[in-house]
PDB file of C-alpha atoms and ligand atoms in Angstrom:
ATOM      1  CA  MET A   1      -6.392  37.092 -17.268  1.00 93.00           C
ATOM      2  CA  LEU A   2      -3.063  35.361 -17.866  1.00 98.00           C
ATOM      3  CA  GLU A   3      -2.550  37.674 -21.134  1.00 98.00           C
ATOM      4  CA  GLY A   4       1.454  38.256 -21.546  1.00 97.00           C
ATOM      5  CA  LYS A   5       2.484  35.222 -19.034  1.00 98.00           C
ATOM      6  CA  VAL A   6       4.110  32.521 -20.528  1.00 98.00           C
ATOM      7  CA  ALA A   7       3.449  28.788 -18.903  1.00 98.00           C
ATOM      8  CA  ILE A   8       5.708  25.513 -19.184  1.00 98.00           C
ATOM      9  CA  LEU A   9       3.444  22.305 -18.628  1.00 98.00           C
ATOM     10  CA  THR A  10       5.803  18.955 -18.258  1.00 98.00           C
ATOM     11  CA  GLY A  11       4.157  16.315 -19.325  1.00 98.00           C
ATOM     12  CA  SER A  12       1.673  18.022 -21.657  1.00 98.00           C
ATOM     13  CA  THR A  13       0.975  15.863 -24.739  1.00 98.00           C
ATOM     14  CA  SER A  14      -1.438  13.677 -23.036  1.00 96.00           C
ATOM     15  CA  GLY A  15      -3.868  13.874 -20.312  1.00 96.00           C
ATOM     16  CA  ILE A  16      -3.902  15.988 -17.229  1.00 98.00           C
ATOM     17  CA  GLY A  17      -0.795  18.334 -18.431  1.00 98.00           C
ATOM     18  CA  LEU A  18      -2.661  18.770 -21.875  1.00 98.00           C
ATOM     19  CA  GLY A  19      -6.138  19.412 -20.164  1.00 98.00           C
ATOM     20  CA  VAL A  20      -4.354  21.831 -18.118  1.00 98.00           C
ATOM     21  CA  ALA A  21      -2.158  23.595 -20.936  1.00 98.00           C
ATOM     22  CA  LYS A  22      -5.518  24.251 -23.052  1.00 98.00           C
ATOM     23  CA  GLU A  23      -7.199  25.891 -19.760  1.00 98.00           C
ATOM     24  CA  LEU A  24      -4.433  28.439 -19.271  1.00 98.00           C
ATOM     25  CA  ALA A  25      -4.252  29.070 -23.155  1.00 98.00           C
ATOM     26  CA  LYS A  26      -7.779  29.978 -23.193  1.00 98.00           C
ATOM     27  CA  LEU A  27      -6.922  32.443 -20.269  1.00 98.00           C
ATOM     28  CA  GLY A  28      -4.209  34.252 -22.669  1.00 98.00           C
ATOM     29  CA  ALA A  29      -1.280  32.932 -21.541  1.00 98.00           C
ATOM     30  CA  ASP A  30       1.458  31.567 -23.984  1.00 98.00           C
ATOM     31  CA  ILE A  31       2.264  27.917 -23.467  1.00 98.00           C
ATOM     32  CA  VAL A  32       5.242  25.557 -23.630  1.00 98.00           C
ATOM     33  CA  LEU A  33       3.978  22.052 -24.010  1.00 98.00           C
ATOM     34  CA  ASN A  34       6.580  19.238 -23.473  1.00 98.00           C
ATOM     35  CA  GLY A  35       6.329  15.082 -23.443  1.00 98.00           C
ATOM     36  CA  PHE A  36       6.428  12.201 -25.639  1.00 98.00           C
ATOM     37  CA  GLY A  37       4.525  11.098 -28.669  1.00 97.00           C
ATOM     38  CA  ASP A  38       4.135  11.013 -32.358  1.00 98.00           C
ATOM     39  CA  ALA A  39       5.434  14.104 -33.712  1.00 98.00           C
ATOM     40  CA  ALA A  40       2.814  14.619 -36.433  1.00 98.00           C
ATOM     41  CA  GLU A  41      -0.194  14.185 -33.562  1.00 98.00           C
ATOM     42  CA  ILE A  42       2.085  16.659 -31.154  1.00 98.00           C
ATOM     43  CA  GLU A  43       2.415  19.440 -33.937  1.00 98.00           C
ATOM     44  CA  LYS A  44      -1.353  18.946 -34.529  1.00 98.00           C
ATOM     45  CA  ILE A  45      -2.089  19.464 -30.953  1.00 98.00           C
ATOM     46  CA  ARG A  46       0.394  22.492 -30.712  1.00 98.00           C
ATOM     47  CA  SER A  47      -0.793  24.277 -33.894  1.00 98.00           C
ATOM     48  CA  GLY A  48      -4.512  23.739 -32.909  1.00 98.00           C
ATOM     49  CA  ILE A  49      -4.454  25.392 -29.383  1.00 98.00           C
ATOM     50  CA  GLU A  50      -2.556  28.012 -31.147  1.00 98.00           C
ATOM     51  CA  ARG A  51      -5.258  28.534 -33.553  1.00 98.00           C
ATOM     52  CA  GLU A  52      -8.218  28.327 -31.032  1.00 98.00           C
ATOM     53  CA  CYS A  53      -6.711  30.574 -28.309  1.00 98.00           C
ATOM     54  CA  GLY A  54      -4.493  33.019 -30.425  1.00 98.00           C
ATOM     55  CA  VAL A  55      -1.640  32.510 -28.170  1.00 98.00           C
ATOM     56  CA  ARG A  56       2.035  31.602 -28.977  1.00 98.00           C
ATOM     57  CA  VAL A  57       2.282  27.608 -28.127  1.00 98.00           C
ATOM     58  CA  ALA A  58       5.822  26.059 -28.507  1.00 98.00           C
ATOM     59  CA  TYR A  59       7.049  22.585 -27.897  1.00 98.00           C
ATOM     60  CA  ASP A  60      10.065  21.280 -26.346  1.00 98.00           C
ATOM     61  CA  GLY A  61      10.602  17.617 -26.005  1.00 98.00           C
ATOM     62  CA  ALA A  62      13.034  17.593 -23.183  1.00 98.00           C
ATOM     63  CA  ASN A  63      13.259  14.299 -21.269  1.00 98.00           C
ATOM     64  CA  MET A  64      12.048  14.900 -17.874  1.00 98.00           C
ATOM     65  CA  SER A  65      14.170  12.128 -16.441  1.00 98.00           C
ATOM     66  CA  GLU A  66      17.405  14.008 -16.907  1.00 98.00           C
ATOM     67  CA  GLY A  67      18.157  16.933 -14.808  1.00 98.00           C
ATOM     68  CA  GLU A  68      20.072  18.617 -17.072  1.00 98.00           C
ATOM     69  CA  ALA A  69      17.268  18.573 -19.801  1.00 98.00           C
ATOM     70  CA  VAL A  70      14.732  19.754 -17.142  1.00 98.00           C
ATOM     71  CA  ARG A  71      17.048  22.776 -16.615  1.00 98.00           C
ATOM     72  CA  GLY A  72      17.404  23.497 -20.234  1.00 98.00           C
ATOM     73  CA  LEU A  73      13.699  23.466 -20.909  1.00 98.00           C
ATOM     74  CA  ILE A  74      13.334  26.474 -18.598  1.00 98.00           C
ATOM     75  CA  GLU A  75      16.453  28.397 -19.732  1.00 98.00           C
ATOM     76  CA  THR A  76      15.494  27.634 -23.585  1.00 98.00           C
ATOM     77  CA  THR A  77      11.815  29.010 -22.618  1.00 98.00           C
ATOM     78  CA  ILE A  78      13.240  32.299 -21.057  1.00 98.00           C
ATOM     79  CA  GLU A  79      15.541  32.623 -23.411  1.00 98.00           C
ATOM     80  CA  LYS A  80      12.847  32.297 -26.150  1.00 97.00           C
ATOM     81  CA  PHE A  81       9.761  33.976 -24.694  1.00 97.00           C
ATOM     82  CA  GLY A  82      11.666  36.309 -22.429  1.00 97.00           C
ATOM     83  CA  ARG A  83      10.093  35.484 -19.541  1.00 98.00           C
ATOM     84  CA  LEU A  84       9.015  32.369 -17.608  1.00 98.00           C
ATOM     85  CA  ASP A  85       5.751  33.073 -14.936  1.00 98.00           C
ATOM     86  CA  ILE A  86       4.135  29.587 -14.735  1.00 98.00           C
ATOM     87  CA  LEU A  87       5.706  26.336 -14.084  1.00 99.00           C
ATOM     88  CA  VAL A  88       3.360  23.297 -13.870  1.00 99.00           C
ATOM     89  CA  ASN A  89       5.455  20.305 -12.821  1.00 98.00           C
ATOM     90  CA  ASN A  90       2.971  17.213 -14.268  1.00 98.00           C
ATOM     91  CA  ALA A  91       4.977  14.748 -16.103  1.00 98.00           C
ATOM     92  CA  GLY A  92       4.745  11.844 -14.202  1.00 98.00           C
ATOM     93  CA  ILE A  93       4.859   7.628 -14.959  1.00 97.00           C
ATOM     94  CA  GLN A  94       3.590   5.036 -12.840  1.00 96.00           C
ATOM     95  CA  TYR A  95       4.506   1.262 -12.370  1.00 95.00           C
ATOM     96  CA  THR A  96       2.695  -1.143  -9.761  1.00 94.00           C
ATOM     97  CA  ALA A  97       4.658  -4.282  -7.892  1.00 97.00           C
ATOM     98  CA  PRO A  98       4.642  -5.259  -4.160  1.00 98.00           C
ATOM     99  CA  VAL A  99       7.882  -3.652  -2.759  1.00 98.00           C
ATOM    100  CA  ASP A 100      10.068  -6.727  -2.451  1.00 98.00           C
ATOM    101  CA  GLU A 101       9.271  -7.371  -6.209  1.00 98.00           C
ATOM    102  CA  PHE A 102       9.788  -3.449  -7.273  1.00 98.00           C
ATOM    103  CA  PRO A 103      12.317  -3.141 -10.060  1.00 98.00           C
ATOM    104  CA  THR A 104      15.195  -0.711  -8.722  1.00 98.00           C
ATOM    105  CA  ALA A 105      15.138   0.613 -12.337  1.00 98.00           C
ATOM    106  CA  LYS A 106      11.519   1.481 -11.953  1.00 98.00           C
ATOM    107  CA  TRP A 107      12.194   2.698  -8.576  1.00 98.00           C
ATOM    108  CA  HIS A 108      14.550   5.165  -9.905  1.00 98.00           C
ATOM    109  CA  ALA A 109      12.450   6.197 -13.047  1.00 98.00           C
ATOM    110  CA  ILE A 110       9.602   6.920 -11.074  1.00 98.00           C
ATOM    111  CA  LEU A 111      11.673   9.186  -8.577  1.00 98.00           C
ATOM    112  CA  ASP A 112      13.662  11.009 -11.422  1.00 98.00           C
ATOM    113  CA  ILE A 113      10.277  11.977 -13.397  1.00 98.00           C
ATOM    114  CA  ASN A 114       7.677  12.358 -10.823  1.00 98.00           C
ATOM    115  CA  LEU A 115      10.028  14.098  -8.049  1.00 98.00           C
ATOM    116  CA  SER A 116      13.228  14.989  -9.242  1.00 99.00           C
ATOM    117  CA  ALA A 117      12.309  16.917 -12.410  1.00 99.00           C
ATOM    118  CA  ALA A 118      10.048  19.314 -10.315  1.00 99.00           C
ATOM    119  CA  PHE A 119      13.509  19.964  -8.038  1.00 99.00           C
ATOM    120  CA  HIS A 120      15.472  20.819 -11.061  1.00 99.00           C
ATOM    121  CA  GLY A 121      12.685  22.765 -12.656  1.00 99.00           C
ATOM    122  CA  ILE A 122      11.800  24.882  -9.682  1.00 99.00           C
ATOM    123  CA  ALA A 123      15.781  25.464  -8.667  1.00 99.00           C
ATOM    124  CA  THR A 124      16.387  26.912 -12.363  1.00 98.00           C
ATOM    125  CA  ALA A 125      13.034  28.747 -12.544  1.00 98.00           C
ATOM    126  CA  VAL A 126      12.733  30.312  -8.953  1.00 98.00           C
ATOM    127  CA  PRO A 127      15.531  33.017  -9.413  1.00 98.00           C
ATOM    128  CA  HIS A 128      13.887  34.487 -12.515  1.00 98.00           C
ATOM    129  CA  MET A 129      10.472  34.321 -10.901  1.00 98.00           C
ATOM    130  CA  LYS A 130      11.680  36.060  -7.960  1.00 98.00           C
ATOM    131  CA  LYS A 131      13.392  38.864 -10.280  1.00 98.00           C
ATOM    132  CA  GLN A 132       9.923  39.407 -12.008  1.00 97.00           C
ATOM    133  CA  ARG A 133       8.074  39.499  -8.514  1.00 98.00           C
ATOM    134  CA  TRP A 134       5.646  37.125  -9.629  1.00 98.00           C
ATOM    135  CA  GLY A 135       5.578  33.462 -10.277  1.00 98.00           C
ATOM    136  CA  ARG A 136       3.175  30.251 -10.110  1.00 98.00           C
ATOM    137  CA  ILE A 137       4.558  26.918  -9.496  1.00 99.00           C
ATOM    138  CA  VAL A 138       1.834  24.296  -9.459  1.00 99.00           C
ATOM    139  CA  ASN A 139       3.334  20.430  -8.799  1.00 99.00           C
ATOM    140  CA  ILE A 140       0.870  18.035 -10.129  1.00 98.00           C
ATOM    141  CA  ALA A 141       1.235  15.338  -6.918  1.00 98.00           C
ATOM    142  CA  SER A 142      -1.774  12.814  -6.533  1.00 98.00           C
ATOM    143  CA  ALA A 143      -3.888  11.671  -3.605  1.00 98.00           C
ATOM    144  CA  HIS A 144      -1.151   9.168  -3.256  1.00 98.00           C
ATOM    145  CA  GLY A 145       1.091  12.249  -1.879  1.00 98.00           C
ATOM    146  CA  LEU A 146      -1.202  12.444   0.921  1.00 98.00           C
ATOM    147  CA  VAL A 147      -2.166   8.802   1.770  1.00 98.00           C
ATOM    148  CA  GLY A 148      -0.780   5.410   0.153  1.00 98.00           C
ATOM    149  CA  SER A 149      -2.009   2.288  -1.186  1.00 97.00           C
ATOM    150  CA  THR A 150      -0.218  -0.963  -1.888  1.00 97.00           C
ATOM    151  CA  HIS A 151       2.101  -1.714  -4.779  1.00 97.00           C
ATOM    152  CA  LYS A 152       2.986   1.887  -5.469  1.00 98.00           C
ATOM    153  CA  ALA A 153       6.268   2.043  -3.402  1.00 98.00           C
ATOM    154  CA  ALA A 154       8.069   4.451  -5.955  1.00 98.00           C
ATOM    155  CA  TYR A 155       4.755   6.529  -6.741  1.00 98.00           C
ATOM    156  CA  VAL A 156       3.759   7.442  -3.192  1.00 98.00           C
ATOM    157  CA  ALA A 157       7.300   8.036  -1.995  1.00 99.00           C
ATOM    158  CA  ALA A 158       7.679  10.445  -5.081  1.00 99.00           C
ATOM    159  CA  LYS A 159       4.386  12.070  -4.798  1.00 99.00           C
ATOM    160  CA  HIS A 160       4.775  12.361  -0.925  1.00 99.00           C
ATOM    161  CA  GLY A 161       8.459  13.850  -1.736  1.00 99.00           C
ATOM    162  CA  LEU A 162       6.569  16.455  -4.308  1.00 99.00           C
ATOM    163  CA  VAL A 163       4.136  17.854  -1.480  1.00 99.00           C
ATOM    164  CA  GLY A 164       7.333  17.794   0.684  1.00 99.00           C
ATOM    165  CA  LEU A 165       9.426  19.914  -1.757  1.00 99.00           C
ATOM    166  CA  THR A 166       6.073  22.279  -2.210  1.00 99.00           C
ATOM    167  CA  LYS A 167       6.203  23.257   1.475  1.00 99.00           C
ATOM    168  CA  VAL A 168       9.998  24.317   1.237  1.00 99.00           C
ATOM    169  CA  VAL A 169       9.380  26.160  -1.819  1.00 99.00           C
ATOM    170  CA  GLY A 170       6.636  27.785  -0.332  1.00 99.00           C
ATOM    171  CA  LEU A 171       8.448  28.916   2.654  1.00 98.00           C
ATOM    172  CA  GLU A 172      11.587  29.650   0.674  1.00 98.00           C
ATOM    173  CA  THR A 173       9.584  32.130  -2.020  1.00 98.00           C
ATOM    174  CA  ALA A 174       7.079  33.520   0.668  1.00 98.00           C
ATOM    175  CA  GLY A 175       6.641  37.431   0.089  1.00 98.00           C
ATOM    176  CA  SER A 176       8.521  37.348  -2.746  1.00 98.00           C
ATOM    177  CA  GLY A 177       5.194  37.380  -5.348  1.00 98.00           C
ATOM    178  CA  VAL A 178       6.095  33.859  -6.153  1.00 98.00           C
ATOM    179  CA  THR A 179       3.850  30.776  -4.774  1.00 99.00           C
ATOM    180  CA  CYS A 180       4.222  27.156  -5.005  1.00 99.00           C
ATOM    181  CA  ASN A 181       1.538  24.749  -4.537  1.00 99.00           C
ATOM    182  CA  ALA A 182       0.699  21.361  -5.210  1.00 99.00           C
ATOM    183  CA  VAL A 183      -2.573  19.972  -6.871  1.00 99.00           C
ATOM    184  CA  CYS A 184      -3.620  16.478  -5.603  1.00 99.00           C
ATOM    185  CA  PRO A 185      -6.065  14.489  -7.832  1.00 98.00           C
ATOM    186  CA  GLY A 186      -7.871  11.340  -7.486  1.00 98.00           C
ATOM    187  CA  TRP A 187      -8.538   8.964 -10.166  1.00 98.00           C
ATOM    188  CA  VAL A 188      -8.709  11.000 -13.955  1.00 98.00           C
ATOM    189  CA  ARG A 189      -9.198   8.942 -16.556  1.00 96.00           C
ATOM    190  CA  THR A 190      -6.057   9.329 -18.773  1.00 95.00           C
ATOM    191  CA  PRO A 191      -3.696   6.691 -20.387  1.00 91.00           C
ATOM    192  CA  LEU A 192      -1.858   6.408 -17.295  1.00 88.00           C
ATOM    193  CA  VAL A 193      -5.096   5.134 -15.321  1.00 92.00           C
ATOM    194  CA  GLU A 194      -6.309   3.605 -18.536  1.00 93.00           C
ATOM    195  CA  ASN A 195      -3.238   0.968 -18.275  1.00 91.00           C
ATOM    196  CA  GLN A 196      -4.275   0.347 -14.721  1.00 88.00           C
ATOM    197  CA  ILE A 197      -7.995  -0.193 -15.393  1.00 95.00           C
ATOM    198  CA  SER A 198      -6.734  -2.672 -18.232  1.00 94.00           C
ATOM    199  CA  ASN A 199      -4.159  -4.497 -15.988  1.00 92.00           C
ATOM    200  CA  ILE A 200      -7.164  -5.134 -13.524  1.00 93.00           C
ATOM    201  CA  ALA A 201      -9.597  -6.100 -16.078  1.00 95.00           C
ATOM    202  CA  ALA A 202      -7.093  -8.586 -17.262  1.00 95.00           C
ATOM    203  CA  GLN A 203      -6.242  -9.977 -13.548  1.00 93.00           C
ATOM    204  CA  LYS A 204      -9.929 -10.439 -12.940  1.00 94.00           C
ATOM    205  CA  GLN A 205     -11.167 -11.444 -16.166  1.00 96.00           C
ATOM    206  CA  ILE A 206     -13.811  -8.431 -16.007  1.00 96.00           C
ATOM    207  CA  THR A 207     -14.583  -5.920 -18.709  1.00 95.00           C
ATOM    208  CA  GLN A 208     -12.633  -2.704 -18.564  1.00 95.00           C
ATOM    209  CA  LYS A 209     -16.272  -0.914 -17.517  1.00 95.00           C
ATOM    210  CA  GLU A 210     -16.696  -3.045 -14.631  1.00 96.00           C
ATOM    211  CA  ALA A 211     -12.874  -2.458 -13.786  1.00 96.00           C
ATOM    212  CA  ALA A 212     -13.212   1.183 -13.995  1.00 96.00           C
ATOM    213  CA  LYS A 213     -16.174   1.029 -11.670  1.00 96.00           C
ATOM    214  CA  GLU A 214     -14.304  -1.159  -9.160  1.00 95.00           C
ATOM    215  CA  ILE A 215     -10.888   1.480  -8.708  1.00 95.00           C
ATOM    216  CA  LEU A 216     -13.486   4.025  -8.243  1.00 97.00           C
ATOM    217  CA  ALA A 217     -15.896   2.264  -5.748  1.00 97.00           C
ATOM    218  CA  GLU A 218     -12.501   1.126  -3.885  1.00 95.00           C
ATOM    219  CA  LYS A 219     -11.062   4.994  -3.547  1.00 97.00           C
ATOM    220  CA  GLN A 220     -13.176   7.729  -4.672  1.00 98.00           C
ATOM    221  CA  PRO A 221     -16.685   8.244  -2.819  1.00 98.00           C
ATOM    222  CA  SER A 222     -18.132  10.446  -5.600  1.00 98.00           C
ATOM    223  CA  LEU A 223     -18.019   7.525  -7.775  1.00 98.00           C
ATOM    224  CA  GLU A 224     -16.938   9.723 -10.652  1.00 98.00           C
ATOM    225  CA  PHE A 225     -13.291  10.539 -12.536  1.00 98.00           C
ATOM    226  CA  VAL A 226     -11.659  13.817 -12.005  1.00 98.00           C
ATOM    227  CA  SER A 227     -11.446  15.819 -15.528  1.00 98.00           C
ATOM    228  CA  PRO A 228      -8.357  17.371 -16.675  1.00 98.00           C
ATOM    229  CA  THR A 229     -10.615  20.629 -17.529  1.00 97.00           C
ATOM    230  CA  GLN A 230     -11.350  20.635 -13.962  1.00 98.00           C
ATOM    231  CA  LEU A 231      -8.158  20.332 -12.784  1.00 98.00           C
ATOM    232  CA  GLY A 232      -6.997  23.140 -15.581  1.00 98.00           C
ATOM    233  CA  GLY A 233      -9.601  25.438 -13.741  1.00 98.00           C
ATOM    234  CA  THR A 234      -7.891  24.248 -10.167  1.00 98.00           C
ATOM    235  CA  VAL A 235      -4.634  25.627 -11.697  1.00 98.00           C
ATOM    236  CA  ALA A 236      -6.083  28.677 -13.273  1.00 98.00           C
ATOM    237  CA  PHE A 237      -7.195  29.315  -9.771  1.00 98.00           C
ATOM    238  CA  LEU A 238      -3.748  29.079  -8.189  1.00 98.00           C
ATOM    239  CA  CYS A 239      -2.509  31.563 -11.112  1.00 98.00           C
ATOM    240  CA  SER A 240      -5.317  34.189  -9.929  1.00 98.00           C
ATOM    241  CA  SER A 241      -4.884  37.080  -7.612  1.00 97.00           C
ATOM    242  CA  ALA A 242      -7.384  35.309  -5.186  1.00 98.00           C
ATOM    243  CA  ALA A 243      -4.510  32.784  -4.535  1.00 98.00           C
ATOM    244  CA  ASP A 244      -2.012  35.258  -3.894  1.00 98.00           C
ATOM    245  CA  GLN A 245      -1.711  34.395  -0.342  1.00 98.00           C
ATOM    246  CA  ILE A 246      -1.965  30.589  -1.195  1.00 98.00           C
ATOM    247  CA  THR A 247       1.451  28.895  -1.058  1.00 98.00           C
ATOM    248  CA  GLY A 248       3.035  26.137   0.441  1.00 98.00           C
ATOM    249  CA  THR A 249      -0.076  23.982   0.099  1.00 98.00           C
ATOM    250  CA  ALA A 250      -1.919  20.859  -1.293  1.00 98.00           C
ATOM    251  CA  ILE A 251      -5.197  21.180  -2.831  1.00 98.00           C
ATOM    252  CA  SER A 252      -7.096  17.656  -2.817  1.00 98.00           C
ATOM    253  CA  VAL A 253      -9.558  17.632  -6.390  1.00 98.00           C
ATOM    254  CA  ASP A 254      -9.998  13.599  -5.666  1.00 98.00           C
ATOM    255  CA  GLY A 255     -13.871  13.131  -5.174  1.00 98.00           C
ATOM    256  CA  GLY A 256     -13.386  12.945  -1.549  1.00 98.00           C
ATOM    257  CA  TRP A 257     -10.839  10.223  -1.706  1.00 98.00           C
ATOM    258  CA  THR A 258      -8.726  11.542   1.129  1.00 98.00           C
ATOM    259  CA  ALA A 259     -11.409  12.697   2.961  1.00 98.00           C
ATOM    260  CA  GLN A 260     -11.872   8.515   4.611  1.00 97.00           C
TER     261      GLN A 260
HETATM  262  P1  NAD B   1      -0.331  10.488 -18.895  1.00 52.40           P
HETATM  263  O1  NAD B   1       0.245   9.333 -19.196  1.00 52.40           O
HETATM  264  O2  NAD B   1      -1.661  10.982 -20.022  1.00 52.40           O
HETATM  265  O3  NAD B   1       0.478  11.561 -19.603  1.00 52.40           O
HETATM  266  C1  NAD B   1       1.835  11.870 -18.870  1.00 52.40           C
HETATM  267  C2  NAD B   1       2.401  12.701 -19.679  1.00 52.40           C
HETATM  268  O4  NAD B   1       4.122  12.780 -19.276  1.00 52.40           O
HETATM  269  C3  NAD B   1       2.627  12.493 -21.136  1.00 52.40           C
HETATM  270  O5  NAD B   1       2.626  13.575 -21.918  1.00 52.40           O
HETATM  271  C4  NAD B   1       3.790  11.723 -21.481  1.00 52.40           C
HETATM  272  O6  NAD B   1       4.779  11.961 -22.800  1.00 52.40           O
HETATM  273  C5  NAD B   1       4.910  12.795 -20.440  1.00 52.40           C
HETATM  274  N1  NAD B   1       5.999  12.091 -19.871  1.00 52.40           N
HETATM  275  C6  NAD B   1       6.328  10.686 -19.359  1.00 52.40           C
HETATM  276  N2  NAD B   1       7.798  10.707 -19.134  1.00 52.40           N
HETATM  277  C7  NAD B   1       8.016  11.648 -19.650  1.00 52.40           C
HETATM  278  C8  NAD B   1       9.384  12.062 -19.671  1.00 52.40           C
HETATM  279  N3  NAD B   1      10.490  11.464 -19.290  1.00 52.40           N
HETATM  280  N4  NAD B   1       9.680  13.347 -20.342  1.00 52.40           N
HETATM  281  C9  NAD B   1       8.988  14.222 -20.543  1.00 52.40           C
HETATM  282  N5  NAD B   1       7.491  13.787 -20.547  1.00 52.40           N
HETATM  283  C10 NAD B   1       7.153  12.854 -20.152  1.00 52.40           C
HETATM  284  O7  NAD B   1      -0.630  10.881 -17.380  1.00 52.40           O
HETATM  285  P2  NAD B   1      -1.268  11.503 -16.321  1.00 52.40           P
HETATM  286  O8  NAD B   1      -2.705  10.705 -15.761  1.00 52.40           O
HETATM  287  O9  NAD B   1      -1.950  12.633 -17.210  1.00 52.40           O
HETATM  288  O10 NAD B   1      -0.773  12.132 -15.310  1.00 52.40           O
HETATM  289  C11 NAD B   1      -0.006  13.175 -15.129  1.00 52.40           C
HETATM  290  C12 NAD B   1       0.311  13.924 -14.068  1.00 52.40           C
HETATM  291  O11 NAD B   1      -0.650  13.465 -12.961  1.00 52.40           O
HETATM  292  C13 NAD B   1       1.342  12.612 -13.249  1.00 52.40           C
HETATM  293  O12 NAD B   1       2.375  13.319 -12.536  1.00 52.40           O
HETATM  294  C14 NAD B   1       0.369  11.653 -12.492  1.00 52.40           C
HETATM  295  O13 NAD B   1       1.218  11.018 -11.559  1.00 52.40           O
HETATM  296  C15 NAD B   1      -0.698  12.588 -11.776  1.00 52.40           C
HETATM  297  N6  NAD B   1      -1.731  12.190 -11.956  1.00 52.40           N
HETATM  298  C16 NAD B   1      -2.477  11.288 -12.683  1.00 52.40           C
HETATM  299  C17 NAD B   1      -3.706  10.759 -11.917  1.00 52.40           C
HETATM  300  C18 NAD B   1      -4.595   9.766 -12.642  1.00 52.40           C
HETATM  301  O14 NAD B   1      -5.332   9.464 -11.922  1.00 52.40           O
HETATM  302  N7  NAD B   1      -4.430  10.053 -14.104  1.00 52.40           N
HETATM  303  C19 NAD B   1      -4.105  10.937 -10.526  1.00 52.40           C
HETATM  304  C20 NAD B   1      -3.187  11.636  -9.615  1.00 52.40           C
HETATM  305  C21 NAD B   1      -2.034  12.471 -10.189  1.00 52.40           C
END
């Protein structure tokens, strides 16, 4: 379905980004991985996807907290592959504290990586996608792009901002062959959430298993984690022709979290 297409996934050395990258590669897309981590481990991931899926897989370590680096990632990919068809803005970080104790540096870091990076990437990719008359922009927002929770001021603000950015870009690209949508996952058991589970386990002196159950019971009626593979399927659907008229919207994959 995606043979001959080129996809960039920011923050794809782990978790959701990696899961989505694998699903798009299975459908034949060439992939540009991005994110931090151990160089040997990243190379293993890169060559593994290339071998298993028979597609080209490149890695670019651009830092998504720097606007110029984000723009460079898009430009370098277009130079290297001659095109860019799919941009998945996924890189993200989390930090929790009450608003009056929230460190300013963490506020800026979260806004830069979780929101501004998507702006820079989209601004650079859109002219190219419009010229091709085909493009798919998928912003990995969150249930926290639609509703709030305590102690997540920066994250919730950034994710609501990302849903807003999605609407504007959907409108500005309407009818051009380019679509822009947000995917809003509930809890997915990745390193980002594992840290939060560990914090709760430590605070409440309970096991990891009990803390995991607790976060699901608090927010996610299905009581089951969403998987990166399921999110890959959602992104693949948005890249299909069935989704040609889906734009500017936010799709929840959250086990019922935001239905409450
Ligand atoms: P993760 O920690 O497993 O992965 C984050 C990825 O982003 C990693 O590859 C990391 O190296 C990369 N990254 C972090 N800072 C970066 C930077 N400055 N430049 C480039 N790459 C950087 O987290 P995840 O859970 O897979 O989260 C991915 C996205 O999904 C995030 O935007 C997150 O907010 C969102 N999300 C996660 C959940 C969840 O429950 N895990 C739920 C909703 C939304």
